Amino acid sequence: MSYVDEVIQEVEKKNPGEPEFHQAVEEVLDSIRPVVEQNEEKFRRDALLERLVNPERQIKFRVPWTDDNGQVHVNTGYRVQFNSAIGPYKGGIRLHPSVNIGIIKFLGFEQIFKNSLTGLPIGGGKGGSDFDPKGKSDREIMAFCQSFMTELCKYIGADTDVPAGDIGTGAREIGYMFGQYKRIRGLFEGVLTGKGLSYGGSLARTEATGYGLLYLTKAMLERNGKDIAGKTVLVSGAGNVAIYATEKATQLGAKVVTVSDSTGWVYDSEGIDLKALKEIKEVKRQRLSEYTKYRPNAEYHEGKGVWSVKADIALPCATQNELTLEDAKMLVANGVFAVAEGANMPTTADATKYLQENGVLFAPGKAANAGGVATSALEMSQNSERLSWSFEEVDGKLHDIMVTLFKHIDEAAARYGFAGNYVVGANIAGFEKVVDAMNAQGIV
Ligand code: NDP
Ligand code: 2IT
């Protein structure tokens, strides 16, 4: 059996009940076969792939907090410090009831290659908790965040591990976590990114993932002789990534006609009203069903359905495995010619294969959504030099990072005979730098 297949089998055996982690590992290892096969004996002797798929460290802890009625709750907190070959661990904190160790491991594993692709010195990590922020008061959110950080602060630091936002963690949560870190550790340092602008945050970090997604999508379209202006776009999700993907797509002359949340979705044939969307989601923290109050001509539907709408481009920006084979078939039948993942692994493996086989341009999340973490790394730079850059400077760097990133994955795919397959290109290009650093640093 090939070394790659041995390691895939071992991962499944050693990590039972973690299907998302298996899915992420299989995709990466399958893509890097041509690289490994060039020197299989060395890779095997050095147990390079075993070292890659086993986190350097994983931390699991109790998070007790008290609700507004005096009831105590206990959640589970996680931080997986996956790989520090090219820099301090870097990756978000997810707060969602679906969080378990397998979810955090899949996200941490993806983050290794994503962070490598940014070209910046950041290793891979991820954290989170099964805490559900929905419906909680500000005081309850603060109580949870303080308790979470009381334990996490022992393991992180500006030069060791720098968490950030993800699903359920935005500027409010980062603020409470930063305050507690500073209080306990006595350090005002860049230990978290996505901070508020008044205490070390970076301009354009809020917008970065969505904007970066569109910069990469535009580069991919141009490489294939197409333009984004005038196209109809489907966006799923209605959170940080979805909102700023919608904003940048609109600025580039496209029309976004859908957004969704966990209870339903909106179709607005005239184009999503950004002001209304931000008011509902960022200010009032309401359900998307409120949208039709602002736009009476739009439609609101319960449940899933974004991928059934006729369009040119699809941008899944909600969560993992939200775009299935059945959805992929609808997209192709409806004329969608490009899919770029704003979320992490939103497309199932069989759906990805179907889209690629049917000629759809497909940009995987670890490339397409890397603008968020790249801008986090720019926030770290600004914190280190104790300076703040202008919006234009950060946004300009983000743009260049995404265009360069696309060039690298395009070249890597072609170099190994997979021209146009950006899944293979992203995995190989991300892997090459990490492997080089791991080899240089010996068996650790
Ligand atoms: P937010 O919490 O801001 O928004 C998430 C959105 O997705 C919400 O509209 C939410 O709906 C919806 N959603 C979440 N989980 C589910 C689910 N299980 N089923 C249906 N809908 C769901 O998160 P972000 O926008 O930050 O993150 C979205 C995706 O992008 C995630 O995959 C994240 O890992 C990825 N990402 C985020 C980056 C960032 O910088 N924030 C960077 C790179 C990737 P509801 O509110 O109803 O739960
Ligand atoms: O998935 C991701 O890349 C993020 N949630 C952002 C991580 C970060 O450190 O900014």
XYZ file of C-alpha atoms and ligand atoms in Angstrom:
502
model
C 0.000 0.000 0.000
C 1.256 3.506 -0.729
C 2.490 5.609 2.191
C -0.321 8.137 1.639
C -2.984 5.396 1.845
C -1.385 3.915 4.971
C -1.575 7.263 6.738
C -5.169 7.898 5.615
C -6.147 4.493 7.053
C -4.309 5.163 10.276
C -6.008 8.555 10.704
C -9.423 6.912 10.370
C -8.503 4.198 12.881
C -6.900 6.492 15.434
C -9.537 9.252 15.313
C -12.920 7.476 15.430
C -16.092 9.549 15.234
C -14.382 12.530 13.594
C -15.734 12.461 10.004
C -14.912 16.119 9.222
C -11.295 15.581 10.276
C -11.069 12.460 8.089
C -12.577 14.403 5.169
C -10.059 17.253 5.478
C -7.074 14.890 5.841
C -8.142 12.696 2.924
C -8.523 15.671 0.602
C -5.094 17.067 1.436
C -3.216 13.755 1.414
C -4.866 12.686 -1.815
C -3.794 15.960 -3.469
C -0.176 15.747 -2.353
C 0.358 12.198 -3.640
C 2.507 13.373 -6.586
C 4.823 15.275 -4.218
C 5.143 12.383 -1.753
C 5.606 9.784 -4.480
C 8.675 11.609 -5.804
C 10.503 10.626 -2.620
C 8.261 8.185 -0.814
C 11.002 6.404 1.163
C 12.299 9.601 2.732
C 8.801 10.780 3.638
C 8.054 7.370 5.198
C 11.349 7.108 7.098
C 10.854 10.580 8.562
C 7.190 9.818 9.392
C 6.529 13.192 7.830
C 2.835 12.591 7.190
C 2.219 11.102 10.653
C 3.761 14.230 12.123
C 1.589 16.369 9.857
C -1.722 14.720 10.829
C -1.059 14.560 14.580
C -1.472 17.933 16.318
C 1.555 19.122 18.252
C -0.774 19.603 21.197
C -4.508 19.631 21.973
C -5.989 21.257 25.032
C -9.475 20.518 26.393
C -10.920 22.290 29.387
C -14.009 22.983 31.482
C -15.748 26.356 31.033
C -18.182 27.073 33.889
C -20.272 30.258 33.699
C -23.374 31.636 35.390
C -26.488 32.786 33.484
C -28.684 35.775 34.352
C -30.887 33.602 36.594
C -27.972 32.370 38.672
C -27.896 28.965 36.993
C -24.394 27.586 36.401
C -23.601 25.982 33.031
C -20.570 23.948 32.021
C -19.265 24.008 28.444
C -16.178 22.367 26.956
C -13.341 24.513 25.606
C -10.744 23.380 23.060
C -7.537 24.664 21.531
C -5.708 22.495 19.026
C -2.145 23.685 18.371
C -1.627 21.782 15.175
C 1.606 22.836 13.515
C 4.142 25.567 14.335
C 6.695 24.839 11.599
C 6.345 28.239 9.930
C 5.194 30.463 12.794
C 3.153 30.782 15.994
C -0.149 28.879 15.955
C -2.848 31.039 14.379
C -6.537 30.398 13.897
C -9.970 31.346 15.098
C -12.229 30.386 17.991
C -15.578 28.861 17.050
C -18.510 29.171 19.453
C -21.336 26.927 18.245
C -23.246 24.001 19.798
C -21.940 21.674 17.058
C -18.310 22.117 18.183
C -16.439 18.960 19.223
C -12.803 17.880 19.024
C -13.211 16.507 15.468
C -14.537 19.842 14.180
C -11.689 21.771 15.809
C -9.131 19.304 14.431
C -10.489 19.603 10.889
C -10.365 23.380 11.121
C -6.883 23.378 12.677
C -5.591 21.013 9.998
C -6.967 23.180 7.176
C -5.481 26.217 8.855
C -1.917 24.843 8.490
C -2.086 24.963 4.699
C -4.195 28.115 4.492
C -1.758 30.031 6.653
C 1.152 28.714 4.615
C -0.542 29.935 1.409
C -0.755 33.507 2.734
C 3.050 33.693 2.513
C 3.132 35.065 6.066
C 4.834 33.455 9.101
C 1.885 31.810 10.857
C 1.403 28.186 11.941
C -1.917 26.340 12.176
C -4.287 26.158 15.142
C -7.965 26.402 16.025
C -10.110 26.574 19.134
C -13.652 26.843 20.289
C -16.427 25.660 22.506
C -19.858 24.036 22.290
C -21.276 27.217 23.866
C -24.272 28.659 21.968
C -24.129 32.484 21.879
C -27.663 32.743 20.417
C -30.139 34.457 22.688
C -27.581 35.177 25.416
C -27.399 38.586 27.105
C -24.231 40.676 26.865
C -23.451 39.826 30.473
C -23.782 36.095 29.792
C -21.488 36.393 26.756
C -18.952 38.226 28.910
C -19.179 35.624 31.677
C -18.551 32.841 29.192
C -15.674 34.645 27.427
C -13.952 35.474 30.715
C -14.212 31.906 31.964
C -12.984 30.550 28.607
C -9.962 32.874 28.657
C -9.179 32.206 32.330
C -8.064 28.734 31.244
C -6.927 29.443 27.660
C -4.586 32.269 28.724
C -2.128 29.707 30.106
C -1.410 28.368 26.640
C -1.413 31.385 24.294
C 0.660 34.543 23.730
C 1.702 36.975 20.990
C 4.656 34.737 20.016
C 3.150 31.318 20.762
C -0.500 31.130 19.740
C -2.769 33.943 18.535
C -6.517 33.138 18.365
C -9.127 35.208 16.490
C -12.781 35.126 15.449
C -14.750 32.413 13.673
C -18.417 31.351 13.799
C -20.000 32.940 16.877
C -16.877 34.923 17.779
C -16.781 38.523 16.588
C -15.465 41.844 17.884
C -17.586 41.718 21.060
C -16.285 38.302 22.132
C -12.674 39.144 21.201
C -12.958 42.287 23.359
C -14.090 40.360 26.446
C -11.405 37.713 25.898
C -8.664 40.323 25.426
C -9.688 42.119 28.629
C -9.492 38.913 30.639
C -6.128 37.891 29.120
C -4.646 41.294 29.980
C -6.039 41.159 33.485
C -4.603 37.731 34.284
C -1.333 37.805 32.347
C -0.627 41.518 32.785
C 0.382 41.825 29.140
C -0.999 44.291 26.602
C 0.134 42.396 23.523
C -1.133 41.105 20.190
C -2.426 37.851 21.647
C -5.705 37.999 19.730
C -6.603 39.434 16.332
C -9.881 40.933 15.236
C -9.569 43.376 18.119
C -11.461 46.682 18.235
C -9.721 49.628 16.593
C -9.318 51.492 19.913
C -7.097 48.770 21.433
C -4.874 47.410 18.680
C -7.205 46.102 16.006
C -6.450 46.526 12.316
C -8.521 48.488 9.848
C -9.984 46.156 7.203
C -9.821 43.011 9.387
C -13.621 42.996 9.683
C -13.971 43.105 5.907
C -10.921 40.968 5.101
C -12.305 37.447 4.637
C -15.189 38.529 2.411
C -13.123 41.057 0.476
C -10.283 38.557 0.041
C -12.738 35.960 -1.232
C -13.794 38.341 -3.997
C -10.213 39.369 -4.848
C -9.369 35.715 -5.356
C -12.589 34.966 -7.244
C -11.897 37.876 -9.581
C -8.327 36.643 -10.183
C -9.596 33.104 -10.898
C -12.227 34.400 -13.322
C -9.740 36.639 -15.141
C -7.271 33.744 -15.461
C -10.067 31.886 -17.232
C -11.060 34.748 -19.510
C -14.116 35.841 -17.531
C -15.182 38.979 -15.693
C -17.102 39.334 -12.452
C -18.924 42.531 -13.399
C -22.533 41.939 -14.362
C -22.668 38.424 -12.897
C -25.376 37.096 -10.578
C -24.011 35.690 -7.326
C -25.419 33.327 -4.685
C -24.093 33.849 -1.156
C -24.965 31.571 1.758
C -24.588 32.664 5.387
C -25.309 36.095 6.807
C -22.363 36.514 9.154
C -18.999 38.233 8.936
C -17.793 36.467 5.788
C -21.118 36.578 3.922
C -21.758 40.277 4.630
C -18.388 41.509 3.347
C -18.389 39.078 0.417
C -21.724 40.616 -0.559
C -20.306 44.129 -0.121
C -17.221 43.545 -2.288
C -19.108 41.563 -4.959
C -21.526 44.473 -5.250
C -18.637 46.985 -5.451
C -17.137 44.913 -8.276
C -20.340 45.226 -10.268
C -21.917 41.837 -9.548
C -25.394 41.323 -8.115
C -25.794 39.166 -4.993
C -29.328 37.788 -4.858
C -29.279 35.464 -1.811
C -28.092 35.213 1.800
C -29.054 32.658 4.467
C -28.834 31.821 8.148
C -29.496 28.655 10.106
C -33.269 29.112 9.947
C -33.906 30.318 6.411
C -32.830 32.214 3.308
C -33.580 35.370 1.396
C -33.973 35.873 -2.355
C -33.822 39.493 -3.453
C -33.931 39.737 -7.242
C -32.870 43.396 -7.145
C -29.715 42.615 -5.184
C -29.232 42.231 -1.420
C -29.676 45.500 0.506
C -26.443 45.687 2.498
C -27.608 48.401 4.846
C -30.592 46.290 5.875
C -28.474 43.136 6.203
C -25.922 44.861 8.455
C -28.667 46.424 10.581
C -30.339 43.018 11.097
C -27.193 40.961 11.706
C -24.498 43.296 13.070
C -26.599 45.760 15.067
C -29.806 44.015 16.124
C -28.519 40.383 16.005
C -31.875 39.245 14.623
C -33.057 36.420 12.346
C -32.982 36.883 8.574
C -36.796 36.675 8.483
C -36.708 40.391 9.399
C -35.278 41.217 5.938
C -38.628 41.466 4.163
C -39.642 44.256 6.562
C -36.910 46.360 4.925
C -37.460 44.972 1.410
C -41.098 43.981 0.880
C -40.405 42.724 -2.661
C -37.828 40.169 -1.474
C -38.724 36.574 -0.577
C -37.940 34.833 2.710
C -38.036 31.021 2.825
C -37.647 28.719 5.825
C -34.953 26.015 5.623
C -32.315 25.468 2.942
C -32.586 26.638 -0.665
C -29.909 29.124 -1.739
C -28.363 26.664 -4.219
C -31.614 26.237 -6.159
C -31.505 29.780 -7.587
C -30.317 30.465 -11.154
C -26.987 32.340 -11.126
C -23.401 32.524 -12.440
C -21.270 32.273 -9.290
C -21.812 30.585 -5.901
C -20.034 31.639 -2.704
C -20.791 29.332 0.250
C -20.007 31.418 3.364
C -21.829 29.668 6.237
C -20.424 26.350 7.467
C -18.911 22.953 6.606
C -20.699 20.547 4.232
C -23.522 22.988 3.479
C -23.234 22.367 -0.297
C -24.027 18.727 -1.107
C -23.923 16.656 -4.296
C -27.611 17.353 -4.853
C -26.931 21.102 -4.531
C -23.957 20.846 -6.913
C -26.203 19.227 -9.528
C -28.684 22.110 -9.200
C -25.890 24.670 -9.536
C -24.564 23.088 -12.725
C -28.062 22.708 -14.156
C -28.722 26.373 -13.391
C -25.613 27.619 -15.174
C -23.230 28.364 -12.283
C -19.679 28.372 -13.683
C -17.621 29.281 -10.577
C -17.726 28.301 -6.899
C -15.394 29.884 -4.333
C -15.538 28.792 -0.702
C -15.816 31.607 1.850
C -16.485 29.107 4.634
C -14.166 26.272 5.661
C -14.933 23.068 3.721
C -18.534 24.072 2.874
C -18.630 21.727 -0.140
C -18.829 17.975 0.439
C -16.156 15.825 -1.255
C -18.567 14.332 -3.811
C -20.018 17.764 -4.611
C -16.514 19.179 -5.206
C -15.737 16.309 -7.559
C -19.006 16.793 -9.445
C -18.422 20.530 -9.876
C -14.859 20.023 -11.125
C -15.894 17.249 -13.512
C -18.555 19.528 -14.950
C -16.130 22.313 -15.736
C -17.004 24.599 -12.830
C -14.071 26.750 -11.643
C -13.626 25.770 -7.996
C -11.586 27.680 -5.390
C -11.203 25.761 -2.092
C -11.638 27.549 1.234
C -8.037 27.267 2.313
C -7.171 29.531 -0.609
C -10.349 31.533 -1.106
C -10.961 32.541 2.521
C -7.294 33.052 3.462
C -7.722 36.835 3.387
C -9.077 36.815 6.941
C -6.121 35.146 8.549
C -3.711 37.013 6.256
C -5.082 40.291 7.572
C -4.852 38.895 11.096
C -1.142 38.424 10.422
C -1.008 42.063 9.273
C -2.676 43.006 12.575
C 0.095 41.080 14.380
C 2.712 43.037 12.423
C 1.103 46.346 13.354
C 0.925 45.300 17.022
C 4.607 44.308 16.997
C 5.730 47.639 15.600
C 3.127 49.524 17.710
C 1.771 51.323 14.663
C -1.538 51.329 12.778
C -1.787 51.306 9.024
C -4.509 53.029 6.996
C -7.472 51.118 5.558
C -6.063 51.581 2.049
C -2.676 50.194 3.047
C -4.114 47.055 4.689
C -6.678 46.510 1.929
C -3.973 46.971 -0.714
C -1.749 44.373 0.955
C -4.730 42.015 1.277
C -5.471 42.409 -2.420
C -1.861 41.660 -3.380
C -1.721 38.646 -1.055
C -4.839 37.120 -2.639
C -3.672 37.738 -6.216
C -0.241 36.232 -5.444
C -1.858 33.322 -3.625
C -3.988 32.554 -6.671
C -0.917 32.693 -8.908
C 0.884 30.200 -6.665
C -1.937 27.661 -6.543
C -2.470 27.976 -10.285
C 1.236 27.344 -10.917
C 1.491 24.476 -8.419
C -1.451 22.691 -10.048
C 0.065 23.083 -13.528
C 3.546 21.995 -12.335
C 2.142 18.598 -11.282
C -0.052 18.118 -14.355
C -3.345 19.244 -12.788
C -3.784 22.601 -14.549
C -6.969 24.345 -13.443
C -7.470 22.078 -10.411
C -7.153 24.648 -7.628
C -7.868 22.074 -4.900
C -4.725 20.177 -5.838
C -2.836 23.438 -6.415
C -3.743 24.854 -2.986
C -2.911 21.665 -1.129
C 0.436 21.219 -2.873
C 1.505 24.864 -2.612
C 0.497 25.017 1.072
C 2.196 21.689 1.841
C 5.521 22.483 0.114
C 6.422 25.360 2.430
C 5.386 23.509 5.601
C 7.364 20.404 4.625
C 10.424 22.450 3.829
C 10.256 24.085 7.275
C 9.602 20.751 9.018
C 12.556 19.121 7.292
C 14.851 22.016 8.179
C 13.907 21.817 11.863
C 14.611 18.118 12.393
C 12.467 15.489 14.050
C 10.292 17.528 16.406
P -20.546 34.134 11.703
O -20.842 33.535 13.030
O -20.340 35.599 11.590
O -21.676 33.744 10.659
C -21.968 32.423 10.365
C -23.167 32.392 9.439
O -23.372 31.060 8.982
C -24.449 32.792 10.125
O -25.317 33.380 9.198
C -25.000 31.472 10.621
O -26.399 31.472 10.823
C -24.608 30.545 9.495
N -24.378 29.195 10.044
C -23.453 28.835 10.945
N -23.543 27.539 11.261
C -24.569 27.087 10.543
C -25.152 25.820 10.423
N -24.701 24.751 11.116
N -26.192 25.696 9.570
C -26.640 26.764 8.849
N -26.121 27.995 8.931
C -25.099 28.144 9.765
O -19.283 33.342 11.169
P -18.259 33.749 9.997
O -18.960 34.497 8.936
O -17.074 34.324 10.641
O -17.841 32.310 9.467
C -18.494 31.660 8.383
C -17.587 30.604 7.799
O -16.385 31.222 7.325
C -17.113 29.505 8.762
O -16.928 28.313 8.046
C -15.749 30.025 9.221
O -14.931 28.975 9.680
C -15.244 30.604 7.919
N -14.183 31.602 8.007
C -14.290 32.716 8.783
C -13.283 33.649 8.799
C -13.391 34.913 9.573
O -12.468 35.737 9.482
N -14.447 35.159 10.310
C -12.046 33.451 8.048
C -12.046 32.289 7.202
C -13.082 31.403 7.219
P -26.963 31.657 12.307
O -26.601 33.046 12.711
O -28.419 31.433 12.184
O -26.275 30.612 13.138
O -10.840 30.146 9.429
C -10.125 31.172 9.545
O -9.158 31.370 8.809
C -10.491 32.147 10.571
N -11.492 31.956 11.253
C -9.627 33.358 10.789
C -8.439 33.001 11.643
C -7.593 34.175 12.080
O -6.663 33.905 12.863
O -7.818 35.306 11.672
